[in-house]
Every structure is written in structure tokens, then in C-alpha cells.
Short mmCIF file of C-alpha atoms in Angstrom, two decimals:
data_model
loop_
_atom_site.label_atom_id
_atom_site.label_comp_id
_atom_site.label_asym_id
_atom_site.label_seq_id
_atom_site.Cartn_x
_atom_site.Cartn_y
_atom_site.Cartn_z
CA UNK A 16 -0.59 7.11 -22.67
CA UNK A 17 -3.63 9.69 -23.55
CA UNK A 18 -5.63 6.71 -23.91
CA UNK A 19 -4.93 5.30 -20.74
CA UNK A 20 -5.12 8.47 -18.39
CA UNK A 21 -8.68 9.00 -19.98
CA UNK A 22 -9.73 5.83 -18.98
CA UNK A 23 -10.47 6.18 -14.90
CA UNK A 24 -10.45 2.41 -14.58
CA UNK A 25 -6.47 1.98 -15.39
CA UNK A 26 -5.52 4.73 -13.46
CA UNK A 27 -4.24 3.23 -10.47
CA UNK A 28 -2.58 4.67 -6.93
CA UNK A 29 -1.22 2.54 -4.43
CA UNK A 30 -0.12 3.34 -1.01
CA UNK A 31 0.79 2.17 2.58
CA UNK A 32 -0.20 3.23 5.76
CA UNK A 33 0.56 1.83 9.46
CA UNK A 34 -2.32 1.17 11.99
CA UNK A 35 -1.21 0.86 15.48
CA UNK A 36 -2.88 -2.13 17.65
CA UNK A 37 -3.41 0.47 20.92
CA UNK A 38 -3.71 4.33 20.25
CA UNK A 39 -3.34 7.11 23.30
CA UNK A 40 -6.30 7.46 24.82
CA UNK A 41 -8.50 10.74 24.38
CA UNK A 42 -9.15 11.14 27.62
CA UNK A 43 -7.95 9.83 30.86
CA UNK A 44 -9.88 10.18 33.89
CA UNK A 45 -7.72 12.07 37.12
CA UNK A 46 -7.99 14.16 40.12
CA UNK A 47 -8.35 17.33 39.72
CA UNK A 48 -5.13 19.66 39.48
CA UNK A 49 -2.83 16.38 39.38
CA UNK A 50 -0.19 16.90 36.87
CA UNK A 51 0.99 13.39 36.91
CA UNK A 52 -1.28 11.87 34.30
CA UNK A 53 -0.88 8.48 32.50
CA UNK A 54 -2.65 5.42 31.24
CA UNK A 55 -2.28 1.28 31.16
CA UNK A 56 -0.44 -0.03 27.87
CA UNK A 57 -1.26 -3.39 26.90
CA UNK A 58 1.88 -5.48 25.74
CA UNK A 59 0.86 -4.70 22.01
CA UNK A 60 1.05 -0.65 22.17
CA UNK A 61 4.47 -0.53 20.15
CA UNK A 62 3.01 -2.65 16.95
CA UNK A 63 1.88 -1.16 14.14
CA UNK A 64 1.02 -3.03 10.85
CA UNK A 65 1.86 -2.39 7.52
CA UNK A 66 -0.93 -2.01 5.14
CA UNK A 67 -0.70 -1.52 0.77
CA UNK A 68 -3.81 -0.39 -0.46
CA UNK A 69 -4.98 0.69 -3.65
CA UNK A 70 -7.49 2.72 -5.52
CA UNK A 71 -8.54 3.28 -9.17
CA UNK A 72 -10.07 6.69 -10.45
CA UNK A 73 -13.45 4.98 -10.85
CA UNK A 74 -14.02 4.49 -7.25
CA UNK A 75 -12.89 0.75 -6.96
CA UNK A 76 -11.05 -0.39 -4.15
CA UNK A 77 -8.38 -3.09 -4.71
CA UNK A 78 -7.84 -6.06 -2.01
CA UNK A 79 -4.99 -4.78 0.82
CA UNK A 80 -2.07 -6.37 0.98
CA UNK A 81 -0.56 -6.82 5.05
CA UNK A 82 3.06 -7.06 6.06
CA UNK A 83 3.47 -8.30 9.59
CA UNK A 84 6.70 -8.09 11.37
CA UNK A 85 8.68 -11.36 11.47
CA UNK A 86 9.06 -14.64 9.29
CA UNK A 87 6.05 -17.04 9.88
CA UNK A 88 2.40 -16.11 9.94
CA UNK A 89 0.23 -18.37 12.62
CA UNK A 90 -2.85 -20.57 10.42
CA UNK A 91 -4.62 -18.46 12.69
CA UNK A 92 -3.91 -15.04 11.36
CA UNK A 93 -4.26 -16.83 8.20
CA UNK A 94 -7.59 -17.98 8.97
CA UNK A 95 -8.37 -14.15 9.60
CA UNK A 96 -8.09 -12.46 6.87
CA UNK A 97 -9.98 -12.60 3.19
CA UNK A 98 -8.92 -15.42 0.62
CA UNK A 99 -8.18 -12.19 -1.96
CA UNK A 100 -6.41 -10.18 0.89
CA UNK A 101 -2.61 -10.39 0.68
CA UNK A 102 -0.48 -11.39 3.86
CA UNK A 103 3.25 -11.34 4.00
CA UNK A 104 6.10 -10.86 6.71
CA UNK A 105 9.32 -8.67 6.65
CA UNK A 106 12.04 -8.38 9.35
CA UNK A 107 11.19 -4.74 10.48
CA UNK A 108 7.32 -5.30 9.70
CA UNK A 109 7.47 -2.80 7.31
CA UNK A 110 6.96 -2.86 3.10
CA UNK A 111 10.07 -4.01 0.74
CA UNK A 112 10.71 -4.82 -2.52
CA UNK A 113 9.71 -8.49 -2.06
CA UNK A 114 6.40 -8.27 -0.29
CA UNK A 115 5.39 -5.04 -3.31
CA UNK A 116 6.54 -7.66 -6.15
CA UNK A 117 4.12 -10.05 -4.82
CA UNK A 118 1.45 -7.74 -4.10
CA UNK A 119 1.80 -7.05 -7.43
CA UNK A 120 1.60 -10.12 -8.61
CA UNK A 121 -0.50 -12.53 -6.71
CA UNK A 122 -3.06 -9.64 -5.02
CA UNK A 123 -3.70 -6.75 -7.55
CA UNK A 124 -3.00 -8.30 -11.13
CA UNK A 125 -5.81 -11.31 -10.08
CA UNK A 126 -8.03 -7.93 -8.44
CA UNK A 127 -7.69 -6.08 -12.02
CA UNK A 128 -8.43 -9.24 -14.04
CA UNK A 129 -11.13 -10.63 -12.39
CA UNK A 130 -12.55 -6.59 -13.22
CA UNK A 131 -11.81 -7.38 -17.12
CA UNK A 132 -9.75 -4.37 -16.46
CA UNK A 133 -8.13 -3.45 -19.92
CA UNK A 134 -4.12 -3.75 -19.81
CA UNK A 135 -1.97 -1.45 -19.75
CA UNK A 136 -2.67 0.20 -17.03
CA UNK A 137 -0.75 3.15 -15.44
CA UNK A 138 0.15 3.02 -11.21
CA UNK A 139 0.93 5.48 -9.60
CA UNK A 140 3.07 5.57 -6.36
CA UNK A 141 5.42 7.73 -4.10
CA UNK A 142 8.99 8.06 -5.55
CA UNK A 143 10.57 5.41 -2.81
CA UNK A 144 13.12 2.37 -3.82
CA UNK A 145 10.87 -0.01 -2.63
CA UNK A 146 8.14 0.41 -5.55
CA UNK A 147 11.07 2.08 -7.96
CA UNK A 148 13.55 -0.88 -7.75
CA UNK A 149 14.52 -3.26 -10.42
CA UNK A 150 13.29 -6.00 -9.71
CA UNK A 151 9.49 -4.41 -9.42
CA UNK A 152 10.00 -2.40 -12.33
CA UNK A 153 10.91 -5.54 -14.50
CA UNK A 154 7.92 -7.69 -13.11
CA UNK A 155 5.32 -4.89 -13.45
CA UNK A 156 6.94 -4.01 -16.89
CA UNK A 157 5.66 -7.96 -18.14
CA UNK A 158 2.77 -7.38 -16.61
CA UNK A 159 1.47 -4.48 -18.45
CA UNK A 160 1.43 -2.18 -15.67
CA UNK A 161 3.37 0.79 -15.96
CA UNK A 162 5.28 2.44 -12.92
CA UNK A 163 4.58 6.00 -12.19
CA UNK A 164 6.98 7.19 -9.25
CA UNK A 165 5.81 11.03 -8.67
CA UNK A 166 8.01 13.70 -6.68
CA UNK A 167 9.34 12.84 -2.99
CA UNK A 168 8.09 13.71 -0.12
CA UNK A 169 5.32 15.26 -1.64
CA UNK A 170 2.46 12.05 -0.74
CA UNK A 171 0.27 15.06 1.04
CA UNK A 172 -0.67 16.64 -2.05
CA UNK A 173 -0.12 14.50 -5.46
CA UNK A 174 -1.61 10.93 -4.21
CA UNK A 175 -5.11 10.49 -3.33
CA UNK A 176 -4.93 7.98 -0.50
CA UNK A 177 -2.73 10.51 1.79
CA UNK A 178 -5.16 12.87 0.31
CA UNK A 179 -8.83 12.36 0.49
CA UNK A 180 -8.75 8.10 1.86
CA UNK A 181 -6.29 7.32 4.44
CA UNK A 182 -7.39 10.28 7.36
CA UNK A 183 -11.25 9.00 7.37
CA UNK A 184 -9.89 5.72 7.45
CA UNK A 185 -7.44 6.02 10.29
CA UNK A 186 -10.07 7.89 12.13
CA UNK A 187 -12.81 5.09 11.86
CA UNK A 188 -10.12 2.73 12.70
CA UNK A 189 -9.15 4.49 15.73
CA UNK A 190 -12.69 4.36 16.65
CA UNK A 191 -13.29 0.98 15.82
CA UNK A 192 -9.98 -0.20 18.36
CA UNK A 193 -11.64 2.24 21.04
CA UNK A 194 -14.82 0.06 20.47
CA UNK A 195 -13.50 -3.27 20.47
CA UNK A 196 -11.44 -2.61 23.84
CA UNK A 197 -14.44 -1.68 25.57
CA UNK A 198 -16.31 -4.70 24.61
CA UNK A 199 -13.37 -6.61 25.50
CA UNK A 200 -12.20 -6.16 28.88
CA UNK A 201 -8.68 -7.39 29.54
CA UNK A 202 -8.03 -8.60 26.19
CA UNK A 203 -5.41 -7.11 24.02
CA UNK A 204 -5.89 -6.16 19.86
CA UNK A 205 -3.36 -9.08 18.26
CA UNK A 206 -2.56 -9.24 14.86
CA UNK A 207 -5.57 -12.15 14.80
CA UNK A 208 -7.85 -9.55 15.03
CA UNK A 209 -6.66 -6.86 13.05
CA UNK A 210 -7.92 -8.22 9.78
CA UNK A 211 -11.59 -8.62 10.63
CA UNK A 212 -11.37 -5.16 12.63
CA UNK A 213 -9.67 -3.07 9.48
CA UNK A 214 -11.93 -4.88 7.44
CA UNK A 215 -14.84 -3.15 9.29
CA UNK A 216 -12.95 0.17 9.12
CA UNK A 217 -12.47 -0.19 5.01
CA UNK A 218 -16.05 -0.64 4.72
CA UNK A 219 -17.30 2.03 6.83
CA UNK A 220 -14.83 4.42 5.16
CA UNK A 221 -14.62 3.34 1.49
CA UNK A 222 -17.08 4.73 -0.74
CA UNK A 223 -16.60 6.07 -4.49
CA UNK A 224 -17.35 9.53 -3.96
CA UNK A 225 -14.05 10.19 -1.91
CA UNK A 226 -11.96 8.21 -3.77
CA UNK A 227 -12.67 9.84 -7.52
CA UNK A 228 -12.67 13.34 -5.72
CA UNK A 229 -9.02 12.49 -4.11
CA UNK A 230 -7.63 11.44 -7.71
CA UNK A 231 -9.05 14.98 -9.22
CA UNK A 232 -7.76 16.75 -6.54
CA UNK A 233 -4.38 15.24 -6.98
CA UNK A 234 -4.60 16.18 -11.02
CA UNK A 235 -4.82 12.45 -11.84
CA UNK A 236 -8.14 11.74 -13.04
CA UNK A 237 -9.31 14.29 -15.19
CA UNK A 238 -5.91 14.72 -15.83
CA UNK A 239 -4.65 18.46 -15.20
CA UNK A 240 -1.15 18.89 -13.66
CA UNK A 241 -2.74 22.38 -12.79
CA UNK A 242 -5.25 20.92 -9.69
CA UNK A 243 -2.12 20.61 -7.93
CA UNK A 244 -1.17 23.24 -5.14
CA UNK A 245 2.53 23.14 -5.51
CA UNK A 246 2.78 25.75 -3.60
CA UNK A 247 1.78 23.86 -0.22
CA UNK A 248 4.67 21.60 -1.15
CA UNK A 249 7.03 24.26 -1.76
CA UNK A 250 6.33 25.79 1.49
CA UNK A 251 6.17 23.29 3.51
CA UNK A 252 9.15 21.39 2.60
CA UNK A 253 11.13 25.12 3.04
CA UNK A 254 9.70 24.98 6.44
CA UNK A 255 10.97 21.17 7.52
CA UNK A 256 13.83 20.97 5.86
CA UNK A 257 12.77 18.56 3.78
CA UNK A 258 14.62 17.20 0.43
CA UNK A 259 14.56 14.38 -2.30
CA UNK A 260 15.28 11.35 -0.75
CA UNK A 261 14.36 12.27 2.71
CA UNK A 262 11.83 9.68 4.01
CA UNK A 263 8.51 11.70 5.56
CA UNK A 264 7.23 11.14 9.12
CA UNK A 265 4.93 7.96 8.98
CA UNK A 266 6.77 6.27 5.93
CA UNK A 267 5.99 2.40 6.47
CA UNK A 268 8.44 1.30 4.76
CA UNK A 269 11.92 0.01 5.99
CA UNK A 270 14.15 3.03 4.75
CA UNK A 271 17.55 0.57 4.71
CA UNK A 272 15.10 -1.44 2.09
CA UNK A 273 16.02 -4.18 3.44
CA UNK A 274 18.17 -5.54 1.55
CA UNK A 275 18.50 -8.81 2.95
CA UNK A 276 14.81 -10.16 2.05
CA UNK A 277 15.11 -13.19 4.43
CA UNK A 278 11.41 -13.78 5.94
CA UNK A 279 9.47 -12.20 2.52
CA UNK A 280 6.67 -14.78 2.37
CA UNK A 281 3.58 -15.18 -0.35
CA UNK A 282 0.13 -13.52 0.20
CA UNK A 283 -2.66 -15.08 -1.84
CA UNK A 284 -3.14 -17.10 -4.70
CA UNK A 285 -0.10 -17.33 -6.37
CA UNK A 286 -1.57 -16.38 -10.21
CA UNK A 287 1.16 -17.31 -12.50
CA UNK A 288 0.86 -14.12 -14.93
CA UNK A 289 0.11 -15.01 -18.90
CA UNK A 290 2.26 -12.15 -20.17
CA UNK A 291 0.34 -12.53 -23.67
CA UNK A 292 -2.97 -12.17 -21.98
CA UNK A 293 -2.21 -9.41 -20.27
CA UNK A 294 -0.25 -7.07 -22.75
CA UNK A 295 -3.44 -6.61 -24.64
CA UNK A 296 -2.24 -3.51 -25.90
CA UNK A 297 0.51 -1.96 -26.92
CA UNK A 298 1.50 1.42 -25.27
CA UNK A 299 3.91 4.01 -26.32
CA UNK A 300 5.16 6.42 -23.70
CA UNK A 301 5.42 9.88 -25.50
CA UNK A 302 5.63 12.55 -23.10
CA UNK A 303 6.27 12.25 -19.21
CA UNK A 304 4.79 15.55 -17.19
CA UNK A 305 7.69 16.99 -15.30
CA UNK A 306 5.27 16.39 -12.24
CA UNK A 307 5.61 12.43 -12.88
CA UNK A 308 9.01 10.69 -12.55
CA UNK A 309 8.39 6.97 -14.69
CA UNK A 310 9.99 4.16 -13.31
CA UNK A 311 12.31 3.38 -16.57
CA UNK A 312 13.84 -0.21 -16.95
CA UNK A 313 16.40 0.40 -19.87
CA UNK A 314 19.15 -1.75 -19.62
CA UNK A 315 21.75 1.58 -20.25
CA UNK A 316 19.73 3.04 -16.82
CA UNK A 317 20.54 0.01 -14.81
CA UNK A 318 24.00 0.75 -13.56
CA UNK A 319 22.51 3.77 -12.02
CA UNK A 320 19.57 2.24 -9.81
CA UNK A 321 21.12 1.29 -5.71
CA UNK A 322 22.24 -1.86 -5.87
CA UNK A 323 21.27 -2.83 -2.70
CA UNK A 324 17.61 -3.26 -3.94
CA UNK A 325 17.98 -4.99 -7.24
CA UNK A 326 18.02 -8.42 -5.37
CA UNK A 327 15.76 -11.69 -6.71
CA UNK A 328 12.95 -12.12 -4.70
CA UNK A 329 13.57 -15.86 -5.60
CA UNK A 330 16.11 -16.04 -3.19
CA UNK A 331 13.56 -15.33 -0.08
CA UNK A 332 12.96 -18.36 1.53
CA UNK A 333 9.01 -20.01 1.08
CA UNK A 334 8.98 -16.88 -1.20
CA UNK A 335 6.70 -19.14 -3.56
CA UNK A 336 4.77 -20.87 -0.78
CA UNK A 337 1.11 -20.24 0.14
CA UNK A 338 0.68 -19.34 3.80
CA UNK A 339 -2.23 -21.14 4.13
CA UNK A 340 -4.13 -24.52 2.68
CA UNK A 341 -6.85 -23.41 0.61
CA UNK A 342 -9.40 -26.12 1.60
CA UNK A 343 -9.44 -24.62 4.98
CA UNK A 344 -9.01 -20.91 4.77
CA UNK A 345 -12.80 -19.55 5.20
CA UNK A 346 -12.08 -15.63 4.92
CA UNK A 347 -15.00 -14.04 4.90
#
């Protein structure tokens, strides 16, 4: 594990984060001293889209993975987005077990070999059933990629994509929407444009310098439990009310988890894993800093994980389909 966490290319955080189609406007022009004040919505002001990202401590950015509300995704959205980006559908719109699973597998583990990234490597997420159930603990446990689920509710202080990546790039995306509907008189943001538009965003926004200072403010790489402010966590969740297992405000993920995985449909290239390839090294976990809470897959632990999300993503339907024919998909 030492070997690993000193190593800021397998030190991994993943995340999601919604973007909404139509924001509230800054400003809205009115008369003066009218209190009645309000603004056109365009059909698409209640969507928001799902998006998994994820960072490593030595500045890389991984390809995103969208879930889009629904079961089918149009060619045309296909046609969108980037060959490497991953696309997927859920009933609520929001992340589940299935569309994580194959994130996992057909978006990041291609990302991290194509990088010659040396396996293990250690991932760290939020503490929520959708990246700790079984069935993503079992495929990420052949893959060579071990779970790290840290403390609940606590994403504003121990992961670096709430910390130091996800406000700048919220804010440039808010821009860019602001910028694209002025350009575009009476034409609504769709989900046809969101790729090329968040795209944009990620570039403006990305760069290494903010990514390796959110992982050593968030103790993760160097690794020093002691960079933490625990104390902002402590107080805070005092003041809300807040305890394990309560989802926080902006969670994108369906907190039923879904456990019905009807509509869960492929991203990318669907890389069948070589487990021997991968498991080029063999890691003992000594240790686990009581910050960290590691996904465990022990058969003895099983009987205590929610049923409800230990489903087989084999039983979504198209689950193993591509969304798109290859000789035709020209992301760019």
C-alpha cells in the first residue's frame, strides 16, 4: 500500500457532479421598484446531467463518463461526444451501480492502460452504495484497482474534485451556457450539445496545478491524514444535522440506488479486461487509516452489504451493447 500512495500516478479520485442545461440568470432587467421579478425558462431548465470524472495525483485527467436520464441514447448524442468519453442512461438520470461498473470497466481501465499506468492502483471515492456495492467491489477487485470509500458526507473536505476541481469548473460552465444562449437566440441547450459545450468547460478549467494541490490538500498525495481540517467537518455536520448515511445536498446519484437497473446501457469501447495483465503486482493491504473506510469483498462480509444493490449488471438490458457503430462515430 506504501508503495502505491507514493506513487501520484495510481492514486486515483473519482467523483460526480450535475450540470444543469439552463441556470438562473444573474441579472434580469425590470422597472424600477417592481417587486414582481422573473425570467423565460426554456423547456430544458429542470435537466441536469450526470457527470463521473476522475483525477490522478499527477495532474492527469481521466475521460468523463455521462449518465443521461432514460433508456436509449439518440446516434446523435452519440455522435457528440468523444470516442473515449463514456455515455450511459439510468431511469432517474442519475449514477448507479451499473453505469459505475462500466465506467470502470470500459472508460477508466482502457484511460489507465493506454497511460502504462502500473496496476494496482488505489481509487478513492465518497462512502455511497453506488461505488461501495458488491458487484463494483468484485469487478474492480479483478481489475487491480482497489476501492477506497472515505467518511460520509464529508466530499467538501477529503476529495479533491469537491475540493479544488469541480467549483472552477461549474463556474466556467455556467459561463460557457450564458455564452452559447446568447449566440443562439431561441434555441434551447439539449443534451446534443452538452458534450461539445462541457468539453470546452474541462479544457478551460483543467490544468495540473489545481488538481495535485486539491489531492494535498485533501491529505492524499503526499500522504498526511494531518492536511485534513476535521474540524470544518465536525462543525459543520453539528450545524446541519448531518449523519452517516445521510445523502448531502447535490448528491447525483439516485439515493434508492436503483435497484431495478432496467435502462443501464454501455459507454465506450467495451475492453474485455485481461485480469493477468493487469494484476501486475501483488498488493498487501496492511494498515487502513481510520480516515479511509476500504471497500472489503470477503465472502464472511457479504451478508452484511444492502441487498438491494448486489444485483448483476448482466441482467440490464443492451448492458453489453455499444451505443454507437464505430465506423461512424467522429468524436472529436
Amino acid at each position: 500500500m506504501a508503495e502505491i500512495l507514493d506513487n501520484p500516478s495510481r492514486v486515483l479520485n473519482g467523483d460526480e457532479s450535475s450540470f444543469s442545461l439552463s441556470r438562473t440568470p444573474r441579472k434580469v432587467v425590470v422597472s424600477a421598484g417592481n417587486k414582481s421579478v422573473s425570467f423565460e425558462e426554456t423547456p430544458n431548465s429542470m435537466l441536469n446531467v450526470t457527470v463521473m470524472f476522475t483525477f490522478a495525483a499527477d495532474g492527469s485527467v481521466f475521460p468523463p463518463g455521462i449518465v443521461l436520464p432514460g433508456k436509449r441514447v439518440s446516434p446523435d448524442i452519440v455522435q457528440s461526444v468523444p470516442t473515449d468519453w463514456g455515455l450511459g442512461t439510468s431511469g432517474t438520470g442519475w449514477m448507479d451501480t451499473c453505469n459505475f461498473v462500466k465506467y470502470i470497466r470500459t472508460v477508466l481501465l482502457p484511460a489507465l492502460k493506454k497511460k502504462r499506468t502500473k496496476f494496482p492502483v488505489i481509487y478513492f471515492l465518497d462512502g455511497h452504495k453506488t461505488h461501495t456495492a458488491l458487484e463494483a467491489a468484485d469487478e474492480c477487485n479483478k481489475l487491480g484497482i482497489i476501492l477506497m470509500g472515505r467518511i460520509p458526507n464529508a466530499s467538501r473536505i477529503l476529495h479533491p474534485a469537491d475540493v479544488a476541481i469541480f467549483w472552477p469548473l461549474k463556474s466556467s460552465w455556467g459561463d460557457f451556457v450564458d455564452a452559447w444562449r446568447n449566440t443562439h437566440d431561441n434555441m434551447e441547450l439539449t443534451t446534443v450539445t452538452f458534450g461539445p459545450l462541457l468539453r470546452e468547460a474541462m479544457e478551460l478549467t483543467f490544468n495540473e496545478k489545481t488538481i495535485t494541490s486539491g489531492f494535498a490538500t485533501c491529505g492524499l498525495f503526499p500522504f498526511n491524514q494531518d492536511a485534513v481540517n476535521y474540524s470544518k467537518y465536525l462543525a459543520e455536520s453539528s450545524e446541519n444535522g448531518l449523519s452517516d448515511g445521510v445523502t448531502e445536498t447535490g448528491d447525483s446519484r439516485d439515493p434508492v440506488m436503483n435497484s431495478s437497473y432496467s435502462g443501464c446501457s454501455v459507454y465506450s469501447k467495451d475492453a474485455q479486461p485481461d485480469k493477468d495483465e493487469t494484476m501486475n503486482e501483488v498488493s498487501s493491504l496492511e494498515s487502513t487509516p481510520p480516515a479511509f473506510i476500504e471497500v472489503d469483498v470477503k465472502v464472511e462480509q457479504l451478508s452484511e452489504m444492502d441487498p438491494n444493490v448486489t444485483e448483476n449488471c448482466s441482467d440490464c438490458p443492451d448492458s453489453d451493447k455499444l451505443m454507437y457503430q464505430e465506423s461512424s462515430h467522429k468524436g472529436t
